[in-house]
Tab-separated table of C-alpha atoms and ligand atoms in Angstrom:
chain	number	residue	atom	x	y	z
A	280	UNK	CA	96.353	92.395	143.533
A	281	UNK	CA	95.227	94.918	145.828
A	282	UNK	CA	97.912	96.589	147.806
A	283	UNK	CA	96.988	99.003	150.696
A	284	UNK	CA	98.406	102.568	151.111
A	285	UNK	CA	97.935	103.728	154.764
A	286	UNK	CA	98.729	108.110	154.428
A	287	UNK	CA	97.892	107.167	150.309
A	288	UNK	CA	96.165	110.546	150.126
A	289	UNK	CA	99.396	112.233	150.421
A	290	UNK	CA	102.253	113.873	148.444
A	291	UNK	CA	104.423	110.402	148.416
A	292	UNK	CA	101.212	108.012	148.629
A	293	UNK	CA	99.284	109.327	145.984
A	294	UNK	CA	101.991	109.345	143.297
A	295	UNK	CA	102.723	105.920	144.178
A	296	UNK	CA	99.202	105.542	143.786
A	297	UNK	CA	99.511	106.178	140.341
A	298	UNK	CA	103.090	104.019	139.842
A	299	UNK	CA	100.855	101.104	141.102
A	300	UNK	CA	97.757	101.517	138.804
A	301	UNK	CA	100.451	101.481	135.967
A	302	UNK	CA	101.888	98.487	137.282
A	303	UNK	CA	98.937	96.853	137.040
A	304	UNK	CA	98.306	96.512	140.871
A	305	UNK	CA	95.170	98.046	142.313
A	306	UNK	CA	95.476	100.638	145.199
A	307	UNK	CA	93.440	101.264	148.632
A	308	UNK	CA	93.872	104.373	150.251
A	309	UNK	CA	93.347	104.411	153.752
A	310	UNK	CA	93.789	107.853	155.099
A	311	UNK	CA	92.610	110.238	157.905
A	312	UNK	CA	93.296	113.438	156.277
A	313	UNK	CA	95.048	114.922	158.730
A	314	UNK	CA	97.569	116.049	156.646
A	315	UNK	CA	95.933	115.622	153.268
A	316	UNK	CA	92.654	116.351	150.940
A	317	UNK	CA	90.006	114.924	149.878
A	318	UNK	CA	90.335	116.518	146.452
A	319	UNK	CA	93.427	114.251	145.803
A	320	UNK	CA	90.767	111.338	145.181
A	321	UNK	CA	89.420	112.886	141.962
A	322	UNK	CA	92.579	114.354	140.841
A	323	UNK	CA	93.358	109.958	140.772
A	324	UNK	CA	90.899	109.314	139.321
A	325	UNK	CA	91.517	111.722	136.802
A	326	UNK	CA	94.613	110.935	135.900
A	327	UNK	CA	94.181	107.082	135.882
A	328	UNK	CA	90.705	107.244	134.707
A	329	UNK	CA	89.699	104.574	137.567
A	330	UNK	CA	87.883	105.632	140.998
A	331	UNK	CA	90.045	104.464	143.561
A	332	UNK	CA	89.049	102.931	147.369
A	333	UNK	CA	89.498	104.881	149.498
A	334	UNK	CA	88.773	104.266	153.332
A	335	UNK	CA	88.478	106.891	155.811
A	336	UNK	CA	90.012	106.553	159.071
A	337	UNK	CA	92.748	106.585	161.721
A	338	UNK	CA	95.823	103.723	161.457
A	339	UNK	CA	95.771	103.447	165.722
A	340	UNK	CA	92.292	101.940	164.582
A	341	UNK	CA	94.163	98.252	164.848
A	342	UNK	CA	90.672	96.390	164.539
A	343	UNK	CA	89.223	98.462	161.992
A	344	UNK	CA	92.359	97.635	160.266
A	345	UNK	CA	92.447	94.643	160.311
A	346	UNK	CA	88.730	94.700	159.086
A	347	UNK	CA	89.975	97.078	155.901
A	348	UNK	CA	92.911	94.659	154.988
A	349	UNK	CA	90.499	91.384	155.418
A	350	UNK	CA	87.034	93.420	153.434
A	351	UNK	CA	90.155	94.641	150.476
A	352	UNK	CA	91.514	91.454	150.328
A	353	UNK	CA	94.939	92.945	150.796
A	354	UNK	CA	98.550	91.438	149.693
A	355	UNK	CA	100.743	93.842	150.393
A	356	UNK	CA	100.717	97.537	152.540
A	357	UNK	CA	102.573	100.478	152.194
A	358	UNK	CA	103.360	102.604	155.295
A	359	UNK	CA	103.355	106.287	154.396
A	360	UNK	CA	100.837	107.216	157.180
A	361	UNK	CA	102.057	109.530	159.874
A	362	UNK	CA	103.609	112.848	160.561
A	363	UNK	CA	107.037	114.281	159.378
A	364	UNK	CA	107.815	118.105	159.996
A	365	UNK	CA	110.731	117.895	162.226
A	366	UNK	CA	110.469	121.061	164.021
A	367	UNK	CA	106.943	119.933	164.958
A	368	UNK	CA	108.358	116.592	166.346
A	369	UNK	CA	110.755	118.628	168.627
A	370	UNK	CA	108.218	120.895	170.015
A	371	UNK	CA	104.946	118.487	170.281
A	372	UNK	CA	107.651	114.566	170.989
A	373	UNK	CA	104.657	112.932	172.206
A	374	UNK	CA	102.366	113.410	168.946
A	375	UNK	CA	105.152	112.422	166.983
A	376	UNK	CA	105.835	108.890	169.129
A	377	UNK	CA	101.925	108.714	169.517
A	378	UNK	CA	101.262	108.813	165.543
A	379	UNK	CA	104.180	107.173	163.975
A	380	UNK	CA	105.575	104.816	167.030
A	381	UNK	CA	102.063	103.637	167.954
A	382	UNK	CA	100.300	103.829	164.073
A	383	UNK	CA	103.420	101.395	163.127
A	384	UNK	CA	102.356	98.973	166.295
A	385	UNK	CA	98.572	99.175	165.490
A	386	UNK	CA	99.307	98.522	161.499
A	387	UNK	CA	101.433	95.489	162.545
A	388	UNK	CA	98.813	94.026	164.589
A	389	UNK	CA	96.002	94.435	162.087
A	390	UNK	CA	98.433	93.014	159.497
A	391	UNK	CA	99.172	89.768	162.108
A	392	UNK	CA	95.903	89.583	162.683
A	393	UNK	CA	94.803	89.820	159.290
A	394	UNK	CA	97.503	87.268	157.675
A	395	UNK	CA	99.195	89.879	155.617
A	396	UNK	CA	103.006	89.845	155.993
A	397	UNK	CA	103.959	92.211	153.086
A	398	UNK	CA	105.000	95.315	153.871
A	399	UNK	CA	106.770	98.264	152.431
A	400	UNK	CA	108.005	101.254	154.901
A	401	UNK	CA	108.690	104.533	154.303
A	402	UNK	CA	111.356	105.741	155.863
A	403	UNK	CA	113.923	108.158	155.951
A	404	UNK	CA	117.601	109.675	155.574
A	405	UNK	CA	117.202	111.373	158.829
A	406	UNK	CA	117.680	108.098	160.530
A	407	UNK	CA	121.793	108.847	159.276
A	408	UNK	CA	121.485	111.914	161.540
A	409	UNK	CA	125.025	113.875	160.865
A	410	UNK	CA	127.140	111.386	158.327
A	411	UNK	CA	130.849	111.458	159.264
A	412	UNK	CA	130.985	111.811	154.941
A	413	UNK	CA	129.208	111.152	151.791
A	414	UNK	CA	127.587	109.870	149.644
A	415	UNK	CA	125.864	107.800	152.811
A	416	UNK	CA	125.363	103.872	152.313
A	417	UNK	CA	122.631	101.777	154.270
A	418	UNK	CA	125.461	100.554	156.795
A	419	UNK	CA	126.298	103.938	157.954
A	420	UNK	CA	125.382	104.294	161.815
A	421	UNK	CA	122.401	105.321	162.321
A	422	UNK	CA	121.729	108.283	165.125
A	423	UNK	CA	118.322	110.819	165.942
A	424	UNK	CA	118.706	114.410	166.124
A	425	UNK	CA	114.891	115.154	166.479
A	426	UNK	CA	111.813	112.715	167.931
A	427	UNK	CA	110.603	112.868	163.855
A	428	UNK	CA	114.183	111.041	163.026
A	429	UNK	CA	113.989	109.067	166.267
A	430	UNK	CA	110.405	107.503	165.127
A	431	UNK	CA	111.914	106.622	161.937
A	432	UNK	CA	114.971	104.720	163.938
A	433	UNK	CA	112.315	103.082	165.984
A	434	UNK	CA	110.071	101.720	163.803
A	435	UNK	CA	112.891	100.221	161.637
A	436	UNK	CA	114.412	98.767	164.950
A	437	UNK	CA	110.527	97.371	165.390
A	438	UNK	CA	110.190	95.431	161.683
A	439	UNK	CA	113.990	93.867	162.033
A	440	UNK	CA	112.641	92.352	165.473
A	441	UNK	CA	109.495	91.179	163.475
A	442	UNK	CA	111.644	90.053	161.138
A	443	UNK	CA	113.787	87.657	163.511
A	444	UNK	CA	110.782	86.566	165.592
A	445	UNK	CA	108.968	85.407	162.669
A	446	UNK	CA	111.133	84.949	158.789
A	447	UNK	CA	107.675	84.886	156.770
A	448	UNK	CA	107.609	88.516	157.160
A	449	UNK	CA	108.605	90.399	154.128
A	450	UNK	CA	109.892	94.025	154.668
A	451	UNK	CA	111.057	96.895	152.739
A	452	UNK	CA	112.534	99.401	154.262
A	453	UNK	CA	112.871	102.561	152.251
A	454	UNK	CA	114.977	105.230	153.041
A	455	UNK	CA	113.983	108.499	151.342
A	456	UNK	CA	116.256	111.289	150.672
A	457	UNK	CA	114.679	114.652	149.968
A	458	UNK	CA	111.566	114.187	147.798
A	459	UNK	CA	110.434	117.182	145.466
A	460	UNK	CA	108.300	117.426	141.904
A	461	UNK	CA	104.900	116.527	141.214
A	462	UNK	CA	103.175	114.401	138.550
A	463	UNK	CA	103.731	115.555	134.846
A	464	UNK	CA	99.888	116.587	135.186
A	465	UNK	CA	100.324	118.816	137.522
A	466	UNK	CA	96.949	117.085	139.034
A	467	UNK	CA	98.559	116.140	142.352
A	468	UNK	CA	101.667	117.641	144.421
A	469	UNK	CA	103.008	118.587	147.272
A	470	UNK	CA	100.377	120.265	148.894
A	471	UNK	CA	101.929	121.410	153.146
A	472	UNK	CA	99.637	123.386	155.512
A	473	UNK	CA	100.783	126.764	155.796
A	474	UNK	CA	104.789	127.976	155.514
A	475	UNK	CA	106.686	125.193	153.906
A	476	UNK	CA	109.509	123.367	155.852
A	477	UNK	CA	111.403	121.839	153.046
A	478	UNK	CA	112.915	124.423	150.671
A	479	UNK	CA	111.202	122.818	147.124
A	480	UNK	CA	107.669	124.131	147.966
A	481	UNK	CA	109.044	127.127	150.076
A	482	UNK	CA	111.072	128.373	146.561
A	483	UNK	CA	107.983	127.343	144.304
A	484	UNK	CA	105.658	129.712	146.507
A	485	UNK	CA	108.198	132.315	146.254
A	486	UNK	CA	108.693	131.988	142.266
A	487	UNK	CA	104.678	132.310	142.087
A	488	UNK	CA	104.536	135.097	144.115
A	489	UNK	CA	103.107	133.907	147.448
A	490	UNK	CA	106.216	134.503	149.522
A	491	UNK	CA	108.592	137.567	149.352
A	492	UNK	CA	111.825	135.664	149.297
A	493	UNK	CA	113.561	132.524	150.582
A	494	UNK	CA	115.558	132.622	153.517
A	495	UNK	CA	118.670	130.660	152.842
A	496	UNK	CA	119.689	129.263	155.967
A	497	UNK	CA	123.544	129.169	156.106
A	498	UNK	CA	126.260	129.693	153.906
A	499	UNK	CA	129.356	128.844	156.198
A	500	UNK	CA	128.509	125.148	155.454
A	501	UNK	CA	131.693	123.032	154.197
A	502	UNK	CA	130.039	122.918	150.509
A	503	UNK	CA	131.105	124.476	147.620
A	504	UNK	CA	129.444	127.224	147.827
A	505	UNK	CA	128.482	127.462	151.541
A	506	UNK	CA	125.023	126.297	151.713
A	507	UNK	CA	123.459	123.192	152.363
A	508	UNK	CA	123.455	120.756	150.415
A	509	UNK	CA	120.920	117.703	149.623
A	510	UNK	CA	119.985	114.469	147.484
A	511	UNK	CA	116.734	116.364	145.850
A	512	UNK	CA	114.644	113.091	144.252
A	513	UNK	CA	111.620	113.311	141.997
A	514	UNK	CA	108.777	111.913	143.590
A	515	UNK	CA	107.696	110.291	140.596
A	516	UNK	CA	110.989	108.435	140.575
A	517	UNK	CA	110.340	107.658	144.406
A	518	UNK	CA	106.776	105.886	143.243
A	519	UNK	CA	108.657	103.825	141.013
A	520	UNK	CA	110.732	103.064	143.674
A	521	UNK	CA	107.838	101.771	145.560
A	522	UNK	CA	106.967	99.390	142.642
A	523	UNK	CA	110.081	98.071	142.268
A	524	UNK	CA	110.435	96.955	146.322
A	525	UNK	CA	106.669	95.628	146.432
A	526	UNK	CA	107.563	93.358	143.403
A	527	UNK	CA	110.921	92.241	144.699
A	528	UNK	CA	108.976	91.133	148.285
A	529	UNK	CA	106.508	89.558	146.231
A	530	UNK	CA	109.297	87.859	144.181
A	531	UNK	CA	111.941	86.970	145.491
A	532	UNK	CA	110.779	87.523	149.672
A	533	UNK	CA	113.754	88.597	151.281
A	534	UNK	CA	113.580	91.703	153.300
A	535	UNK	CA	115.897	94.803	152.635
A	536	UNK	CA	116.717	98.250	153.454
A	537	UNK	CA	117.503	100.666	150.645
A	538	UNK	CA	118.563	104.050	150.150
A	539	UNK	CA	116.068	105.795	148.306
A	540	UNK	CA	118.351	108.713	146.056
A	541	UNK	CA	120.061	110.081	143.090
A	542	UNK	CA	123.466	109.633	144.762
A	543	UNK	CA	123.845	113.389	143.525
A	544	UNK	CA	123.830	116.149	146.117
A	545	UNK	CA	122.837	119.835	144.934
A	546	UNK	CA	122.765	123.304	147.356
A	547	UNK	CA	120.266	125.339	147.919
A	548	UNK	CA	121.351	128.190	145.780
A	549	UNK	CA	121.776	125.519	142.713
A	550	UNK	CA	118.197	124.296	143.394
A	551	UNK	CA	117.463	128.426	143.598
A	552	UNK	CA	119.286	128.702	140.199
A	553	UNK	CA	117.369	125.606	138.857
A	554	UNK	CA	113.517	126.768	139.796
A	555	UNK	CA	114.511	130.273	138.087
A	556	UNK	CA	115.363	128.292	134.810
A	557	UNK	CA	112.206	126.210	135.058
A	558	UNK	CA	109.998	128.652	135.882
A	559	UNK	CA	111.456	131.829	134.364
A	560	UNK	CA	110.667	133.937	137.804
A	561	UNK	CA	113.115	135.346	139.673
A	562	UNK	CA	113.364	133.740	143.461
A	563	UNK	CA	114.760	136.379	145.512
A	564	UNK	CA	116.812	135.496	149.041
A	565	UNK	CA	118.019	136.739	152.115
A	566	UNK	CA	120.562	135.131	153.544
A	567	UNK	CA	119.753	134.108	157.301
A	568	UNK	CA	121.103	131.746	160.462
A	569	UNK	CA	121.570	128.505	159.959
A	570	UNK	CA	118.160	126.394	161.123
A	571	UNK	CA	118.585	124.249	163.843
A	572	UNK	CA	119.211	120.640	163.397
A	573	UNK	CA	120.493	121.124	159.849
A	574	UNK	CA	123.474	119.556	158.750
A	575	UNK	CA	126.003	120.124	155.849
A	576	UNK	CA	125.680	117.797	153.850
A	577	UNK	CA	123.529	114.674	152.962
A	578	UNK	CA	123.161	112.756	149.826
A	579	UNK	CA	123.035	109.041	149.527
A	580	UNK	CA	124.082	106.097	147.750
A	581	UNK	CA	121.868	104.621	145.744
A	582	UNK	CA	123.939	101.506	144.154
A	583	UNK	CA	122.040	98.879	146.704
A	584	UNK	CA	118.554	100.106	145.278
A	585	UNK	CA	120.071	99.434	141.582
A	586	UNK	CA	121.762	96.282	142.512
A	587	UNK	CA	118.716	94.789	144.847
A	588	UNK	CA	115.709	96.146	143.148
A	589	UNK	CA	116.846	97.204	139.444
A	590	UNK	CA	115.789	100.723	140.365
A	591	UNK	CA	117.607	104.045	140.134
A	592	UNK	CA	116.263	107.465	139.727
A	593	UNK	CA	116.437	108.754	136.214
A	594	UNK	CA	114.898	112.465	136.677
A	595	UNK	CA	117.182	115.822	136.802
A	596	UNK	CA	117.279	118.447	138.569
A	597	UNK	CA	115.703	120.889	135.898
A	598	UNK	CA	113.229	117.815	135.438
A	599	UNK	CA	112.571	118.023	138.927
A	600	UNK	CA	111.586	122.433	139.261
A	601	UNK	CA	109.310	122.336	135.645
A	602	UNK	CA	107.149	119.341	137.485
A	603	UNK	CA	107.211	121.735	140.986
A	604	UNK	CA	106.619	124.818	138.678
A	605	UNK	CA	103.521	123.263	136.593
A	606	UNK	CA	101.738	121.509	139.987
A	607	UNK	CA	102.732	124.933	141.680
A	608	UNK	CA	101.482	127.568	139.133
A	609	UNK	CA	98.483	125.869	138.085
A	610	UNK	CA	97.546	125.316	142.220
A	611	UNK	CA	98.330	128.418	143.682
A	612	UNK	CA	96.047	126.970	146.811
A	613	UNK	CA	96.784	123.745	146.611
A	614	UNK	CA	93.854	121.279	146.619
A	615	UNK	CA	92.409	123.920	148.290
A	616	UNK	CA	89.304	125.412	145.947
A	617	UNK	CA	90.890	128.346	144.405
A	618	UNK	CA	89.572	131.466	145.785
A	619	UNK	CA	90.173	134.012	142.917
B	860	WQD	C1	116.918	121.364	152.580
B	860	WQD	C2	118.013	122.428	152.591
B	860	WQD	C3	118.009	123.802	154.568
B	860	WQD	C4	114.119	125.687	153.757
B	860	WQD	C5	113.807	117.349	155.869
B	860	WQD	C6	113.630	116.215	156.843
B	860	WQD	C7	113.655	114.905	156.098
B	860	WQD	C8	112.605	114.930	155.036
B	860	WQD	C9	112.892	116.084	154.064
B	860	WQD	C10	110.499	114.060	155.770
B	860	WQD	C11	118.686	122.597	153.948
B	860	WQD	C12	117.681	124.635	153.333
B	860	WQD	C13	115.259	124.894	153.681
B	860	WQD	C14	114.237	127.093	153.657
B	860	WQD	C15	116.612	126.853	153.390
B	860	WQD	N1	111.310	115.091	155.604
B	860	WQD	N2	116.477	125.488	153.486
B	860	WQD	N3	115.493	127.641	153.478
B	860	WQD	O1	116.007	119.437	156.216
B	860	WQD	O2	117.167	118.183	154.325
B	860	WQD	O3	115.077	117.253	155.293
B	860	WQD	O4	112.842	117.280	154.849
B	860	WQD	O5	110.648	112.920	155.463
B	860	WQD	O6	113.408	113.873	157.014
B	860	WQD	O7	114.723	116.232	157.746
B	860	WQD	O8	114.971	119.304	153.900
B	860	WQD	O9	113.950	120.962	152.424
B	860	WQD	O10	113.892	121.374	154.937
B	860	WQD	O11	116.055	121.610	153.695
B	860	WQD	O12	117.738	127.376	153.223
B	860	WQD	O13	113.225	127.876	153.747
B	860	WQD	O14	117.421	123.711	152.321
B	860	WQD	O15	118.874	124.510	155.445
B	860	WQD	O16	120.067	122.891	153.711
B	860	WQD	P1	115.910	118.598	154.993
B	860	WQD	P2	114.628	120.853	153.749
């Protein structure tokens, strides 16, 4: 059954590109590498020992599309395609609504078009905003605090009105937490164009030696021990995540909306304390102002995903940092060639 992956060249898509192969689906990456590398196509293929589709192009390209899912034969798509750094999104709002808002339309469309009604979306805790408390469950209210989160809210507004107008549609609505690691192989990771956002890759580049020290951004949070603190999930236990929603729409049909975490919340200076265990280098930190937009605390809970989907993550934290480490330390550059 071939299953479509729009963004499947990247971090998320291309692990769940390899959850799929083992599930015995088959995988087509459509992907404008934007925000992603070629090189991630052989690194597939050399972990799953199959050369994967792959076709090259942009997702507000409804009719080609529509041709892809009709050539492929498609049965079900995952929606990873578009862009996510959230201090991007509130300096350039109109790429942002442009790229995620109107790829989501344009997808839809082709899919209509195309008579494919299976769909899996990835999208996000941010939609939560600030949570009054924790852990968060899917009926907390749902507010933006950037255009990135706002997208997210949209787009989920935009498949429940699908939904209602017509019931054949089959939705999954994943809500990621904070998604770290790398493959066991250390083939494929998280690979971000120039100073990393999220604190995973920002800590990994420090342990290797590429960055000075992490700036720790607050630690007059209300957390234990002041700083912020997060539901870090392996991104090999998001893939299987993946699986497990694509099988239940293809099962049983109903559409859902699931958190996507451990239900466990760690701070940044436990994540600091983990990496320096995994990797045995010392990450050095300054502390500095708290980061706009940040909140105290957010970690979910994940007992819908379990009950709905028979999924829950099963990785640790430690698990979590030797997976970063490995896909770190053995790609100092990335996918980029290495220039030593
Ligand atoms: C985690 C914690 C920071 C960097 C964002 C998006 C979310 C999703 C994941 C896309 C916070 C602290 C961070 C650093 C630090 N993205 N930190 N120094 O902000 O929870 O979530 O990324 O889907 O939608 O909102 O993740 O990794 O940026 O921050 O102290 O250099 O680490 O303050 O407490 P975040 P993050």
């Amino acid at each position: 059954m071939n299953i479509l992956l729009t963004g499947g060249a990247g971090y998320i898509g291309s692990h769940t590109c390899v959850a799929l192969i083992q599930a015995g689906f088959t995988p087509v990456i459509l992907d404008n590498f934007s925000n992603s590398h070629p090189a991630v196509l052989q690194r597939l293929q050399r972990i799953t020992g199959q050369a994967l589709a792959c076709e090259r192009g942009d997702v507000l390209d409804t009719p080609w599309v529509q041709d892809v899912l009709r050539r492929h034969r498609v049965a079900g798509v995952m929606h990873f395609a578009g862009d996510k750094a959230v201090g991007e999104s509130v300096a350039q709002p109109l790429k942002y609504y442009r790229n995620n808002i109107g790829g989501a339309v344009s997808l839809l469309e082709a899919m209509q078009a195309a008579g494919c009604q299976t769909l899996v979306f990835s999208s996000s805790a941010t939609v939560y905003g600030d949570p009054a408390s924790v852990p968060i469950t899917e009926d907390f209210p749902r507010q933006h605090t950037n255009p990135y989160g706002h997208t997210k809210l949209v787009i989920e507004d935009m498949l429940a009105a699908m939904g209602v107008a017509d019931p054949l549609w089959r939705l999954g609505v994943l809500r990621y937490f904070n998604p770290v690691g790398a493959h066991p192989s250390g083939q494929i990771g998280e690979d971000p164009a120039g100073p990393p956002n999220n604190l995973m890759p920002y800590v990994a580049q420090v342990a290797v030696g590429k960055r000075p020290h992490l700036n720790v951004y607050g630690n007059d949070y209300a957390t234990p021990d002041g700083t912020g603190v997060r539901d870090y999930i392996h991104v090999q236990d998001l893939a299987a995540g993946h699986v497990a929603a694509l099988q239940a729409l293809l099962g049983r049909g109903e559409s859902f909306t699931v958190n996507l975490g451990t239900g466990q919340g760690h701070s940044v200076l436990d994540v600091v304390r983990a990496f320096e265990q995994a990797s045995g280098r010392p990450v050095p930190y300054q502390l500095a102002p708290r980061r706009a937009g940040d909140v105290a605390q957010c970690y979910a809970d994940a007992s819908l995903a379990q009950s709905l989907l028979g999924w829950r993550a099963t990785h640790s934290l430690a698990e979590m940092c030797a997976d970063a480490w490995r896909w770190q330390s053995g790609n100092p550059n990335g996918y980029a060639p290495s220039n030593e």
